[in-house]
GROMACS .gro file of C-alpha atoms in nm:
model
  356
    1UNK     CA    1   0.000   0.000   0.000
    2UNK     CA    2   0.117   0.329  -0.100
    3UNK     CA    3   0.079   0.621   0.160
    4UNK     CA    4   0.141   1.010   0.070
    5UNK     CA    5   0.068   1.376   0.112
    6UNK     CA    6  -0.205   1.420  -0.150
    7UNK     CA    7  -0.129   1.654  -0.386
    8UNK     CA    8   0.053   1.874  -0.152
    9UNK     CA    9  -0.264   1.997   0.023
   10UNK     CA   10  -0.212   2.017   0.378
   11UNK     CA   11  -0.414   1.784   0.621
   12UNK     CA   12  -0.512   1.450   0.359
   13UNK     CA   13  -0.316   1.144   0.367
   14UNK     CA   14  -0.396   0.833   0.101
   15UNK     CA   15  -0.372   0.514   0.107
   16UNK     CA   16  -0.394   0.329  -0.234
   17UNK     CA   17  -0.613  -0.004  -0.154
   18UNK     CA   18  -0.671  -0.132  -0.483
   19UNK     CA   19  -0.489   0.004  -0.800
   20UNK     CA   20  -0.758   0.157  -1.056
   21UNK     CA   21  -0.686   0.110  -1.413
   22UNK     CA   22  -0.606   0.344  -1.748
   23UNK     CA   23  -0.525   0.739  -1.682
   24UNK     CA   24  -0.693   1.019  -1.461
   25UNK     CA   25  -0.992   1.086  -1.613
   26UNK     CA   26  -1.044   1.447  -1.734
   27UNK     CA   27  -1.236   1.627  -1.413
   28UNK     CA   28  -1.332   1.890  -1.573
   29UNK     CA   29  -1.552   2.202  -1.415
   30UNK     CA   30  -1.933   1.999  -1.415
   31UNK     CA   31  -1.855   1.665  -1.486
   32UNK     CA   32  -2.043   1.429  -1.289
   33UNK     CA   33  -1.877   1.124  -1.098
   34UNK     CA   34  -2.013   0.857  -0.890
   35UNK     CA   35  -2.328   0.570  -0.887
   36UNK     CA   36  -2.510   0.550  -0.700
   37UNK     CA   37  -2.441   0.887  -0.558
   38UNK     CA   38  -2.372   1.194  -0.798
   39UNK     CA   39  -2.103   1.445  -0.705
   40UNK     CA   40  -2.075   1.737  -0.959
   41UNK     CA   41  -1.677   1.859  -0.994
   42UNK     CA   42  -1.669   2.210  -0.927
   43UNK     CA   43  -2.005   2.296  -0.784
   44UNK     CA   44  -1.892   2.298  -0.440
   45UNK     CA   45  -2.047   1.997  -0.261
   46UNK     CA   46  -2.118   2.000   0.086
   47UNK     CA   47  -1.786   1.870   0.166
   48UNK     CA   48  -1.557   1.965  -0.083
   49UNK     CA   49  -1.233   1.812   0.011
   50UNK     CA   50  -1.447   1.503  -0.169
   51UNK     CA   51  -1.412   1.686  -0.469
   52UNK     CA   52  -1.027   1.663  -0.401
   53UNK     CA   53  -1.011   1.293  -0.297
   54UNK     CA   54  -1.197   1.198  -0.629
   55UNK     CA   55  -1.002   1.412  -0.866
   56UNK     CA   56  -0.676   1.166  -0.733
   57UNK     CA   57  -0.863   0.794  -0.855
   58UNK     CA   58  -0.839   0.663  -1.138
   59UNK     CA   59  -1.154   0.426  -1.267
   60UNK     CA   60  -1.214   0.115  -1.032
   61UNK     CA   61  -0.971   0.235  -0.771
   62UNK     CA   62  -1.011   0.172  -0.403
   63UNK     CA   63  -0.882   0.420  -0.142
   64UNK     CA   64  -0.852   0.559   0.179
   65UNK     CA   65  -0.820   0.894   0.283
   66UNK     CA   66  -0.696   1.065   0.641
   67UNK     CA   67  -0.891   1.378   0.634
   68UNK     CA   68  -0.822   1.660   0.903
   69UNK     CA   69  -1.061   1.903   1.119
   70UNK     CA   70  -0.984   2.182   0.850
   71UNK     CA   71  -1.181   1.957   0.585
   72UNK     CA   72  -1.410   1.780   0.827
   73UNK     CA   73  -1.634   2.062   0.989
   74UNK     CA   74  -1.926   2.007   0.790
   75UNK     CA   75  -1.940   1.627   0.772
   76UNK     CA   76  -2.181   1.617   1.043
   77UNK     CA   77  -2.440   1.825   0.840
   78UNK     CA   78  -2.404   1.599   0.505
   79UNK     CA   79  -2.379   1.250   0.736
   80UNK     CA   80  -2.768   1.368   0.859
   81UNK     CA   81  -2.872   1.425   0.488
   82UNK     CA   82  -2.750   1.101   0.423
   83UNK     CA   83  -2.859   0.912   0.732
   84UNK     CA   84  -3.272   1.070   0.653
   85UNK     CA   85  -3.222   0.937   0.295
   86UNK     CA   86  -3.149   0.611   0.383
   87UNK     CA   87  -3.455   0.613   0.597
   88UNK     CA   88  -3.658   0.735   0.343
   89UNK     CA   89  -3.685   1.076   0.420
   90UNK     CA   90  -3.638   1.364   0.198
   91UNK     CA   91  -3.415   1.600   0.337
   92UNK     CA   92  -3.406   1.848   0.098
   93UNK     CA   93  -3.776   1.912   0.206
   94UNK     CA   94  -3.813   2.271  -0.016
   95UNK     CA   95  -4.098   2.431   0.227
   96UNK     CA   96  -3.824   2.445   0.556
   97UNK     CA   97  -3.657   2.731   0.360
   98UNK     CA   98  -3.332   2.636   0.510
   99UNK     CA   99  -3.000   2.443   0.410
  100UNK     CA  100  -2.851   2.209   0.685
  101UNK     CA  101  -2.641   2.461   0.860
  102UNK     CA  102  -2.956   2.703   0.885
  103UNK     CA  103  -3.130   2.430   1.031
  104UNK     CA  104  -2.876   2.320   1.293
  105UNK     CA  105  -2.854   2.690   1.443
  106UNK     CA  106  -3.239   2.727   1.417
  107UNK     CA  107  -3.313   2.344   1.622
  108UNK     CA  108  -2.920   2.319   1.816
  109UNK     CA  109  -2.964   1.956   1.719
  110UNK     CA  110  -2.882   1.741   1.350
  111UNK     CA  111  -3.146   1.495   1.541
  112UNK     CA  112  -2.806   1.203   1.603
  113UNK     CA  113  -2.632   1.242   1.915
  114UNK     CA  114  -2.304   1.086   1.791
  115UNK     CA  115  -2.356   1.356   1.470
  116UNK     CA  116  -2.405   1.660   1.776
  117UNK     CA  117  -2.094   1.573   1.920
  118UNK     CA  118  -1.888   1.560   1.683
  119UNK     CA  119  -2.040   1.911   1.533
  120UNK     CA  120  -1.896   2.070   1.914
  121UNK     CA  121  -1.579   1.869   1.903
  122UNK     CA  122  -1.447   1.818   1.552
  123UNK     CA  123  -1.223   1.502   1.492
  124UNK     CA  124  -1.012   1.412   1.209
  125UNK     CA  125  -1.218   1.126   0.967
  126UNK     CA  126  -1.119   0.860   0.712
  127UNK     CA  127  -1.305   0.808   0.428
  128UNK     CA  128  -1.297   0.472   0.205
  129UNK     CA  129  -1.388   0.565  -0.170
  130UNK     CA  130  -1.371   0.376  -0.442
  131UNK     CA  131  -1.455   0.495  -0.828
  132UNK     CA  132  -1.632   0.285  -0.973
  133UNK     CA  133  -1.603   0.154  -1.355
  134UNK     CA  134  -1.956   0.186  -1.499
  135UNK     CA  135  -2.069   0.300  -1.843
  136UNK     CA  136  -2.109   0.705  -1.831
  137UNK     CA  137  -1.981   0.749  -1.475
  138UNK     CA  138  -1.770   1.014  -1.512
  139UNK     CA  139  -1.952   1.247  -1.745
  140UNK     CA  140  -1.880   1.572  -1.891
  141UNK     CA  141  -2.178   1.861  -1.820
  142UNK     CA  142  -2.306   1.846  -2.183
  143UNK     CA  143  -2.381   1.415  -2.161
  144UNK     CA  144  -2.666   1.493  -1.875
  145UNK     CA  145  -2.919   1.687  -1.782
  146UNK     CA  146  -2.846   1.890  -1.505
  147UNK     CA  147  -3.095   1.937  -1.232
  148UNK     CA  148  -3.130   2.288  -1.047
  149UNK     CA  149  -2.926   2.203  -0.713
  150UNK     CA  150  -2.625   2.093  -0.959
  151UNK     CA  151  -2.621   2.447  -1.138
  152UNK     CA  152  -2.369   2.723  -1.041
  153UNK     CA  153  -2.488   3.014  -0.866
  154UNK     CA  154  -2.463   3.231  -1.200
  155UNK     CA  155  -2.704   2.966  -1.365
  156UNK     CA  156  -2.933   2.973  -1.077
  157UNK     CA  157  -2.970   3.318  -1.079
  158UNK     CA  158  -3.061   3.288  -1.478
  159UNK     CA  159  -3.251   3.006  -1.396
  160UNK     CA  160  -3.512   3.158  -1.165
  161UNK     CA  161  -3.662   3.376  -1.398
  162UNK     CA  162  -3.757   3.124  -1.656
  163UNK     CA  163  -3.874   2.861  -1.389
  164UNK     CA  164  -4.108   3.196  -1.227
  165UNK     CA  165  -4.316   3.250  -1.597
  166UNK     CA  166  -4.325   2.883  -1.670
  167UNK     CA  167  -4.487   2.843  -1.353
  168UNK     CA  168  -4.711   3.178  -1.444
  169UNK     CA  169  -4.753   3.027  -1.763
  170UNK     CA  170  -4.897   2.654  -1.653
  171UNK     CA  171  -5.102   2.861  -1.395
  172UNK     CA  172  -5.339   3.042  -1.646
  173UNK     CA  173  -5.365   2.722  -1.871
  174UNK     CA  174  -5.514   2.568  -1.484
  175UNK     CA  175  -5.223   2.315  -1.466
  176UNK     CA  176  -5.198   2.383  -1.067
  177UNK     CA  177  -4.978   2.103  -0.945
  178UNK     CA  178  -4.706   2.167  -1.250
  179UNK     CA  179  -4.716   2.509  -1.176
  180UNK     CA  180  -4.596   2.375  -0.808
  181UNK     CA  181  -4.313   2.242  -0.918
  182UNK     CA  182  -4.207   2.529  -1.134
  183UNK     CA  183  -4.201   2.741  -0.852
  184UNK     CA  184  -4.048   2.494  -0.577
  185UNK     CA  185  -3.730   2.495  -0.820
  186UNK     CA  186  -3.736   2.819  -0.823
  187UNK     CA  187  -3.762   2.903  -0.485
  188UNK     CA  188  -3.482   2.617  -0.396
  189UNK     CA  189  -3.239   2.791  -0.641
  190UNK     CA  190  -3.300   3.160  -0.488
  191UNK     CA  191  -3.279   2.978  -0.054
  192UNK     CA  192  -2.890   2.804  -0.251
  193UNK     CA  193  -2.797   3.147  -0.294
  194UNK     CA  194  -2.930   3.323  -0.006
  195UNK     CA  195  -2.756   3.062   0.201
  196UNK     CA  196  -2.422   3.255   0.096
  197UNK     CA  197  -2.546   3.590   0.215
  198UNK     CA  198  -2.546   3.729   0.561
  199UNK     CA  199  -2.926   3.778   0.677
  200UNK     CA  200  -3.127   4.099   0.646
  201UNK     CA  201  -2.854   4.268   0.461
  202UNK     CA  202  -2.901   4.395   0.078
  203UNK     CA  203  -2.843   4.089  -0.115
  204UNK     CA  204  -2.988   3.855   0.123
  205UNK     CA  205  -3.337   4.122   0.204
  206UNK     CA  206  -3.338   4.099  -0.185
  207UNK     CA  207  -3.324   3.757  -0.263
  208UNK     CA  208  -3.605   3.708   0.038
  209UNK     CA  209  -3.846   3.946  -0.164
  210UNK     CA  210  -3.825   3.737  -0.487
  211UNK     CA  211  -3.862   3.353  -0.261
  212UNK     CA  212  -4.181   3.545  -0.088
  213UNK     CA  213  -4.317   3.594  -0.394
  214UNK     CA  214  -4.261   3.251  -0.550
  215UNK     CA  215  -4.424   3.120  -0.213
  216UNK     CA  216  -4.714   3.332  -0.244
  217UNK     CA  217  -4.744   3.229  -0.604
  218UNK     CA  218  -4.757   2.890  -0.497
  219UNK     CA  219  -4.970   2.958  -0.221
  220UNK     CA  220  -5.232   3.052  -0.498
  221UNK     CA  221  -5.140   2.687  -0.648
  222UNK     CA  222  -5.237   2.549  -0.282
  223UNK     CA  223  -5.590   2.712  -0.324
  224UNK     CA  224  -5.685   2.611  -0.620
  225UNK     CA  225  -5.567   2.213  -0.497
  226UNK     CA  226  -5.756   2.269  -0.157
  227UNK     CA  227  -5.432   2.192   0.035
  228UNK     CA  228  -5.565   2.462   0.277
  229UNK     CA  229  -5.371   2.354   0.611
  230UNK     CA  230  -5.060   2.436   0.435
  231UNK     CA  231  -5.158   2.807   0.254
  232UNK     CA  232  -5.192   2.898   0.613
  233UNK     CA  233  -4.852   2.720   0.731
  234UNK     CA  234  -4.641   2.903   0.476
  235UNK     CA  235  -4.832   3.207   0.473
  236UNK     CA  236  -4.822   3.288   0.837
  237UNK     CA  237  -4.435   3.190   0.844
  238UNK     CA  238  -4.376   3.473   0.587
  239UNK     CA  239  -4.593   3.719   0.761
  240UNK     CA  240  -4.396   3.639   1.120
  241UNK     CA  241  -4.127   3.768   0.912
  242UNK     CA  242  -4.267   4.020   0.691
  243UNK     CA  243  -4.591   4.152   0.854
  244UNK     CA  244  -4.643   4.417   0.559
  245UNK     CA  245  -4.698   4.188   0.319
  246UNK     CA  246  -5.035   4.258   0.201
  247UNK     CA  247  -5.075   3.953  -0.041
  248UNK     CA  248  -5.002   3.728   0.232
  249UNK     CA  249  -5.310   3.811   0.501
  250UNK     CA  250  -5.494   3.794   0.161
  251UNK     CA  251  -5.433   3.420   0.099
  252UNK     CA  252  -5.429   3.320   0.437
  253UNK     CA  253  -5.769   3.505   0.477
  254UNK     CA  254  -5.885   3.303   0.224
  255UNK     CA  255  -5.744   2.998   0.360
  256UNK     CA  256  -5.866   3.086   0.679
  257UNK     CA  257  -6.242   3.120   0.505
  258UNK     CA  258  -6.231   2.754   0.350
  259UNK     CA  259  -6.182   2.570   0.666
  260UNK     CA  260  -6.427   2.791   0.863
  261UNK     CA  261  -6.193   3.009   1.063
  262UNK     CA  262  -6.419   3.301   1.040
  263UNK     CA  263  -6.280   3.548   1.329
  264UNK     CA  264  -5.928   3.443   1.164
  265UNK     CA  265  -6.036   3.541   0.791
  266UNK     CA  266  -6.197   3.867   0.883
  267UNK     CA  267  -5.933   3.942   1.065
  268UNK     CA  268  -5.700   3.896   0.794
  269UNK     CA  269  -5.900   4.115   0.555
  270UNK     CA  270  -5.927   4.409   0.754
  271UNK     CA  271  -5.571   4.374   0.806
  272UNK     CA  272  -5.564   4.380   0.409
  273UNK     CA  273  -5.791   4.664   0.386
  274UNK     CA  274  -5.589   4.853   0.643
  275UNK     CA  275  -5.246   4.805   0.425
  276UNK     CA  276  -5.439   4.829   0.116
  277UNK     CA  277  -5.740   5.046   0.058
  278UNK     CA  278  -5.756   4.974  -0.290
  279UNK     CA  279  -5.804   4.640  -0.276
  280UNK     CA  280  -6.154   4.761  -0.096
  281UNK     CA  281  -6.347   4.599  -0.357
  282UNK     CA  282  -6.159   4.254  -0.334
  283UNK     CA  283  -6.232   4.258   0.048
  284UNK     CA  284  -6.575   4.309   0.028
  285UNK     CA  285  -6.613   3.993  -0.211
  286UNK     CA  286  -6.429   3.812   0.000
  287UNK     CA  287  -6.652   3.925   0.292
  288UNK     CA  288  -6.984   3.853   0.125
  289UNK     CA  289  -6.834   3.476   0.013
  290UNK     CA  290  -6.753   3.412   0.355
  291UNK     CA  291  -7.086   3.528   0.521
  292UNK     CA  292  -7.300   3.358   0.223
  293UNK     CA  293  -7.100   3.056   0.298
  294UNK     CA  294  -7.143   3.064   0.716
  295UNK     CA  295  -7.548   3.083   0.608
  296UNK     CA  296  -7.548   2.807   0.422
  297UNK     CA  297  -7.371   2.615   0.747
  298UNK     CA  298  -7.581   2.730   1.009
  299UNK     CA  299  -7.933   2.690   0.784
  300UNK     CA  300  -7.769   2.286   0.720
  301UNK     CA  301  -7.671   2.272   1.089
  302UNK     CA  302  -8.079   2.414   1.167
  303UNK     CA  303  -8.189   2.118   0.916
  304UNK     CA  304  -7.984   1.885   1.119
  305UNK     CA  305  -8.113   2.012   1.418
  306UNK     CA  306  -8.496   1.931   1.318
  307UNK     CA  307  -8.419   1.591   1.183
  308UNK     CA  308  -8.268   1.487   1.527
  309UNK     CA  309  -8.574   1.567   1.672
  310UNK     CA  310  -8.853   1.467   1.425
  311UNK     CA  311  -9.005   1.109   1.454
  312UNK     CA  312  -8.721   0.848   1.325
  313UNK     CA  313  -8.716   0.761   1.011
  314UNK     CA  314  -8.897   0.391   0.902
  315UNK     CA  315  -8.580   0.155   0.832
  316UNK     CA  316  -8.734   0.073   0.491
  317UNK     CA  317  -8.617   0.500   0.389
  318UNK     CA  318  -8.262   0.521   0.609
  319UNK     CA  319  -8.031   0.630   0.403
  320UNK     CA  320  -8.207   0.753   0.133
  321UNK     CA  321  -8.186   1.109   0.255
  322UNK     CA  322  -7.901   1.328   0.121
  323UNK     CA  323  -7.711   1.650   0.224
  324UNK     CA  324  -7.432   1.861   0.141
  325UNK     CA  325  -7.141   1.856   0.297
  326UNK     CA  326  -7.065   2.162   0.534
  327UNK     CA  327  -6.703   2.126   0.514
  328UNK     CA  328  -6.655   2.115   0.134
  329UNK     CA  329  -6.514   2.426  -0.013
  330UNK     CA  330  -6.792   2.663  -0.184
  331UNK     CA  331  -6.770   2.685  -0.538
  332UNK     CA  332  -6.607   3.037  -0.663
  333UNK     CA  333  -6.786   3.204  -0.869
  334UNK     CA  334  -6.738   3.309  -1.240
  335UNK     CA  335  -6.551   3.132  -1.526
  336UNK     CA  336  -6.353   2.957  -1.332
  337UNK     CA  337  -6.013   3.134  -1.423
  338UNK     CA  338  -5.795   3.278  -1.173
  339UNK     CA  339  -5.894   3.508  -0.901
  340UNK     CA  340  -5.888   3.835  -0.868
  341UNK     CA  341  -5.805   3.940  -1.190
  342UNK     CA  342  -5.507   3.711  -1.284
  343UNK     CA  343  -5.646   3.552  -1.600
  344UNK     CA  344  -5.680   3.874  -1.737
  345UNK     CA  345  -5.339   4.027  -1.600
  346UNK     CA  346  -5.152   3.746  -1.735
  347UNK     CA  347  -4.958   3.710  -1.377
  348UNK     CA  348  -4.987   3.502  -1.115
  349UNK     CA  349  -4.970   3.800  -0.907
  350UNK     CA  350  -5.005   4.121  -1.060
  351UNK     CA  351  -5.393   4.198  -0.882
  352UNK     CA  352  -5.216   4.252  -0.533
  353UNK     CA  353  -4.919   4.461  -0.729
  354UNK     CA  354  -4.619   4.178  -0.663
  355UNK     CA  355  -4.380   4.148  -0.961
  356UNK     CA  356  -4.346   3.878  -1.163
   0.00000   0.00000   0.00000
C-alpha cells in the first residue's frame, strides 16, 4: 500500500487499496462522478475536500483517505442528509426554507447524538472511496441533464426567472400542481444562494423578496388544490417575518375562510384593507363569500337540528336522505379562471401589485 501527502494539500493522507486502471480521467468544471451517488466537480459539494479525494482515482480504484478538522467541519451536516435518505426521508424538504447549517442553528440539534458531538468537538475522519467503472460514470456537463441544485450560482440566478413565468404560464392554462413544481425549483435555487449571504442585509433582504413571492405564487397553487392547512402554514411563516406583506393576510384570509376560521379570515382582511385600501373591492367579495358561505352552514346545521328531533325515520327509507357537505369548499364564482383578476393580468400576481 502506497501512503502520501495528496497533492501537496495540507491535512489528507492516502492510502492506495486497490490500483484503478487506465489514466486520470479528465475532471473537468461539471462533470459528474459517482453511482449511486452523484457528485458534480466544481459545484462545491457539501464537503468539498471530496471533490479533491476523487479528482486523485483513477476508474475502479479503491482508497482511503486521512482527512483533518480543516476539511471535516461540515461532515456532520451531510452524514444527517445522508442518514434521513437512507430512511426514506427527503431532506431536501423545499418548504423548511433552510440548508442544513440554517437548520442546525435554528433546532441546536442534527437529530443524532453521535452527529451533535462531533459538530462541538471536531475530529479528524477517514473516508474509504472507491470509483467505480460503470458506463457514463464520469460524465462531462453536456452528456446529462443537469438538475437545479447541480447548477452554479450564475445559472441559478438565470434560472429563476424562466422557472417563475413557466410556472405563471402553466397557472393560467389551470395546470396547478405543474405550476408547483415550477415554482419549488425556483424558490430552492434563490434559498442556494441566499444561504451565501449574511441575513437581512441587501443581497440577502433581496433575494427574500423574490422567494416570498414565489411562495405566495404557490400559495395561490395550494388554493386552487384545496391543500388549505398548508396556505396557512407558509403564509403565516412569511408574515412572522414580513408583517407588511399585504398579499399574504390575503391568501391566508382566504385559507382561513375555506376551513371555517371566520374570526381568523376577517381578521386577515381588515388587516388587508388597512395596508391596502384599494383592494376595498376585493375585500368586500371576500366578505360577502364568507358570510353567504357561514349561512349556508348554520341553515344545514338548523336542518340537522330538526331531523334529530322529528319522529325516526322507518328503516325501509334510512339512508335515502341526502345533504351537502358543510365542510366542502364553496364553489367560486365566475368562469372559473384565476382570481382576482389574474387571468386577465396574465400574472400570477399582478392583482395585489407583486412582480413577476
Amino acid at each position: 500500500m502506497d501512503t502520501a501527502l495528496l497533492l501537496n494539500v495540507e491535512g489528507i493522507k492516502k492510502t492506495i487499496l486497490h490500483g484503478g486502471t487506465g489514466e486520470l480521467p479528465n475532471f473537468i468544471t461539471g462533470s459528474r462522478v459517482g453511482q449511486p451517488m452523484h457528485i458534480i466537480i466544481g459545484n462545491m459539494f457539501k464537503l468539498e475536500v471530496w471533490e479533491i479525494l476523487l479528482t486523485s482515482m483513477r476508474v475502479s480504484e479503491v482508497a482511503e483517505f486521512w482527512c483533518d478538522t480543516i476539511h471535516t467541519g461540515v461532515y456532520p451536516i451531510l452524514s444527517r442528509s445522508l442518514r434521513q435518505m437512507a430512511e426514506g426521508k427527503d431532506p431536501t424538504e423545499w418548504h423548511v426554507h433552510t440548508c442544513g447549517l440554517a437548520n442546525m442553528f435554528a433546532y441546536h440539534t442534527l437529530g443524532y447524538e453521535d452527529l451533535d458531538e462531533l459538530q462541538k468537538e471536531p475530529q479528524p475522519l477517514i473516508f474509504v472511496i472507491e470509483l467505480l467503472q460503470l458506463l457514463g460514470q464520469v460524465e462531462a456537463p453536456s452528456e446529462y441533464q443537469r438538475e437545479t441544485w447541480n447548477l452554479s450560482n450564475t445559472e441559478r440566478m438565470q434560472a429563476v426567472p424562466i422557472l417563475h413565468g413557466e410556472g405563471n404560464r402553466l397557472f393560467k392554462l389551470g395546470r396547478y400542481e405543474e405550476a408547483s413544481s415550477k415554482y419549488q425549483e425556483a424558490i430552492v435555487c434563490l434559498r442556494n444562494l441566499q444561504t451565501k449571504e449574511k441575513p437581512w442585509e441587501a443581497q440577502w433582504l433581496k433575494l427574500e423578496k423574490m422567494i416570498n413571492t414565489l411562495i405566495l405564487n404557490y400559495c395561490q397553487c395550494l388554493l386552487k388544490r384545496e391543500e388549505y392547512y398548508e396556505v396557512l402554514e407558509h403564509t403565516s411563516d412569511i408574515l412572522r417575518q414580513h408583517p407588511g406583506i399585504v398579499k399574504a393576510y390575503y391568501l391566508r384570509a382566504r385559507a382561513h375562510s375555506e376551513v371555517w376560521n371566520e374570526a381568523e379570515a376577517k381578521a386577515d382582511l381588515e388587516k388587508v384593507l388597512e395596508l391596502e385600501p384599494s383592494m376595498r373591492k376585493a375585500v368586500h367579495r371576500e366578505l360577502r363569500l364568507l358570510e353567504s358561505r357561514l349561512e349556508e352552514k348554520r341553515e344545514e346545521e338548523r336542518l340537522r337540528c330538526r331531523n334529530m328531533l322529528a319522529s325516526p325515520v322507518p328503516a325501509s327509507h334510512q339512508g335515502t336522505h341526502h345533504r351537502s357537505d358543510p365542510s366542502a369548499p364553496a364553489g367560486q364564482p365566475g368562469t372559473g379562471q384565476p382570481e382576482d383578476g389574474l387571468a386577465t393580468s396574465g400574472s400570477v400576481d399582478q392583482d395585489l401589485g407583486v412582480t413577476s
